[in-house]
Amino acid sequence: WNKEHPYVERHRTANRKRLDEVIPDIIEWLRNPQSMMLEGKLKSEVAHFKRQVLKFYLNNEGKLY
């Protein structure tokens, strides 16, 4: 999409938009689960993130599924 034809996000839920923001963190965690990226987070935030991560995997080329 471009400026003349922007991607319309009206139909997307707030949860899906938040997930889009977290995807880079999910990829980082899947590449390196020993990462310190969750340090300083609340236990509930870490647990929620880890539950989200279980829904994804990276293939051999590093593509997220």
Rosetta silent file (secondary structure, phi, psi, omega in degrees, C-alpha in Angstrom):
SEQUENCE: WNKEHPYVERHRTANRKRLDEVIPDIIEWLRNPQSMMLEGKLKSEVAHFKRQVLKFYLNNEGKLY
SCORE:     score description
SCORE:     0.000 S_00000001
   1 L     0.000  160.611 -179.357    0.000    0.000    0.000 S_00000001
   2 L  -143.381 -172.371 -176.376    0.984    3.600   -0.461 S_00000001
   3 L   -61.953  -34.770  179.556   -0.239    7.129    0.261 S_00000001
   4 L   -72.948  -28.430 -178.297   -2.847    6.990   -2.512 S_00000001
   5 L  -133.049   72.335 -177.246   -4.141    3.638   -1.264 S_00000001
   6 L   -69.265  153.969  176.593   -3.439    3.403    2.472 S_00000001
   7 L   -73.256  123.064 -179.121   -4.076    0.206    4.394 S_00000001
   8 L   -85.788  122.908 -177.329   -7.381    0.606    6.222 S_00000001
   9 L  -106.762    7.744 -178.860   -7.124   -0.668    9.776 S_00000001
  10 L   -53.822  -39.626 -174.093  -10.661    0.070   10.942 S_00000001
  11 L   -76.843  -10.344 -177.006  -11.602   -3.587   10.800 S_00000001
  12 L   -88.231  138.001 -179.321   -8.663   -4.698   12.950 S_00000001
  13 L   -75.540  162.012  177.833   -9.145   -5.123   16.683 S_00000001
  14 H   -61.524  -36.630  178.729   -7.008   -3.361   19.255 S_00000001
  15 H   -62.525  -42.113 -179.858   -5.566   -6.745   20.279 S_00000001
  16 H   -66.970  -37.475  178.249   -4.390   -7.473   16.735 S_00000001
  17 H   -65.545  -39.954  177.373   -2.820   -4.020   16.467 S_00000001
  18 H   -65.118  -38.793  178.640   -0.959   -4.603   19.760 S_00000001
  19 H   -61.362  -39.437  176.743    0.210   -7.985   18.492 S_00000001
  20 H   -57.028  -36.392 -179.580    1.700   -6.257   15.443 S_00000001
  21 H   -71.967  -27.495 -175.651    3.751   -4.132   17.827 S_00000001
  22 H   -89.131  -17.113 -175.906    4.980   -7.208   19.734 S_00000001
  23 H   -51.642  -45.439  178.372    5.967   -9.288   16.678 S_00000001
  24 H   -59.255  -36.422  177.496    9.587   -7.982   16.613 S_00000001
  25 H   -68.113  -38.730  178.124    9.964   -8.981   20.286 S_00000001
  26 H   -62.151  -44.904  179.009    8.506  -12.424   19.557 S_00000001
  27 H   -61.404  -45.518  179.272   11.001  -12.932   16.734 S_00000001
  28 H   -59.427  -44.466 -178.631   13.877  -11.828   18.961 S_00000001
  29 H   -64.611  -41.187  179.676   12.761  -14.192   21.740 S_00000001
  30 H   -66.391  -33.301  177.567   12.408  -17.131   19.348 S_00000001
  31 H   -72.841  -34.354 -176.698   15.906  -16.483   18.003 S_00000001
  32 L  -146.657   85.394 -179.353   17.376  -16.175   21.498 S_00000001
  33 L   -63.686  -17.656  178.662   15.201  -17.368   24.417 S_00000001
  34 L   -84.643    2.522 -179.523   18.061  -16.557   26.801 S_00000001
  35 L   -56.129  150.359  179.596   17.740  -12.880   25.831 S_00000001
  36 L   -90.355   13.053 -173.861   17.474  -10.386   28.665 S_00000001
  37 L   -62.070  -23.202 -178.649   14.630   -8.560   26.913 S_00000001
  38 L   -94.703   -0.905  179.391   12.072   -9.544   29.570 S_00000001
  39 L   -62.366  134.762  179.604   14.210   -8.409   32.458 S_00000001
  40 L    89.483   -5.195  177.975   12.438   -5.794   34.560 S_00000001
  41 L   -84.873  155.844  174.250    8.953   -6.837   33.402 S_00000001
  42 L   -66.774  152.279  179.057    6.235   -7.884   35.830 S_00000001
  43 H   -56.733  -38.915 -179.601    5.740  -11.635   36.265 S_00000001
  44 H   -66.312  -36.685  177.622    2.278  -11.331   34.728 S_00000001
  45 H   -67.052  -41.452  178.689    3.716   -9.536   31.671 S_00000001
  46 H   -64.090  -45.116 -179.895    6.380  -12.214   31.222 S_00000001
  47 H   -61.776  -43.216  179.017    3.796  -14.995   31.543 S_00000001
  48 H   -62.677  -45.460  179.867    1.512  -13.307   29.000 S_00000001
  49 H   -60.492  -45.860 -178.470    4.383  -12.812   26.561 S_00000001
  50 H   -65.021  -33.608  174.831    5.504  -16.434   26.881 S_00000001
  51 H   -65.874  -39.512  177.596    1.941  -17.639   26.222 S_00000001
  52 H   -64.112  -43.746 -176.843    1.888  -15.506   23.070 S_00000001
  53 H   -60.234  -33.740 -178.595    5.260  -16.825   21.916 S_00000001
  54 L   -61.576  -17.376 -178.607    4.004  -20.421   22.086 S_00000001
  55 L   -85.426   -3.008 -174.562    1.674  -19.650   19.162 S_00000001
  56 L  -128.495  161.263  169.513    4.604  -18.916   16.817 S_00000001
  57 L  -152.842  160.513  176.070    7.754  -20.508   15.467 S_00000001
  58 E  -107.196  135.016  175.366   10.597  -19.612   13.130 S_00000001
  59 L   -80.484 -177.059 -177.105   11.480  -21.896   10.236 S_00000001
  60 L   -61.740  -25.895  178.819   15.087  -22.632    9.211 S_00000001
  61 L   -88.553   -1.949  179.529   15.187  -19.433    7.136 S_00000001
  62 L    87.887   13.047  179.074   13.971  -17.346   10.076 S_00000001
  63 L   -82.329  134.722 -177.456   10.460  -16.788    8.721 S_00000001
  64 E   -82.129  132.312  174.646    7.814  -16.374   11.405 S_00000001
  65 L  -127.195    0.000    0.000    4.811  -18.698   11.407 S_00000001
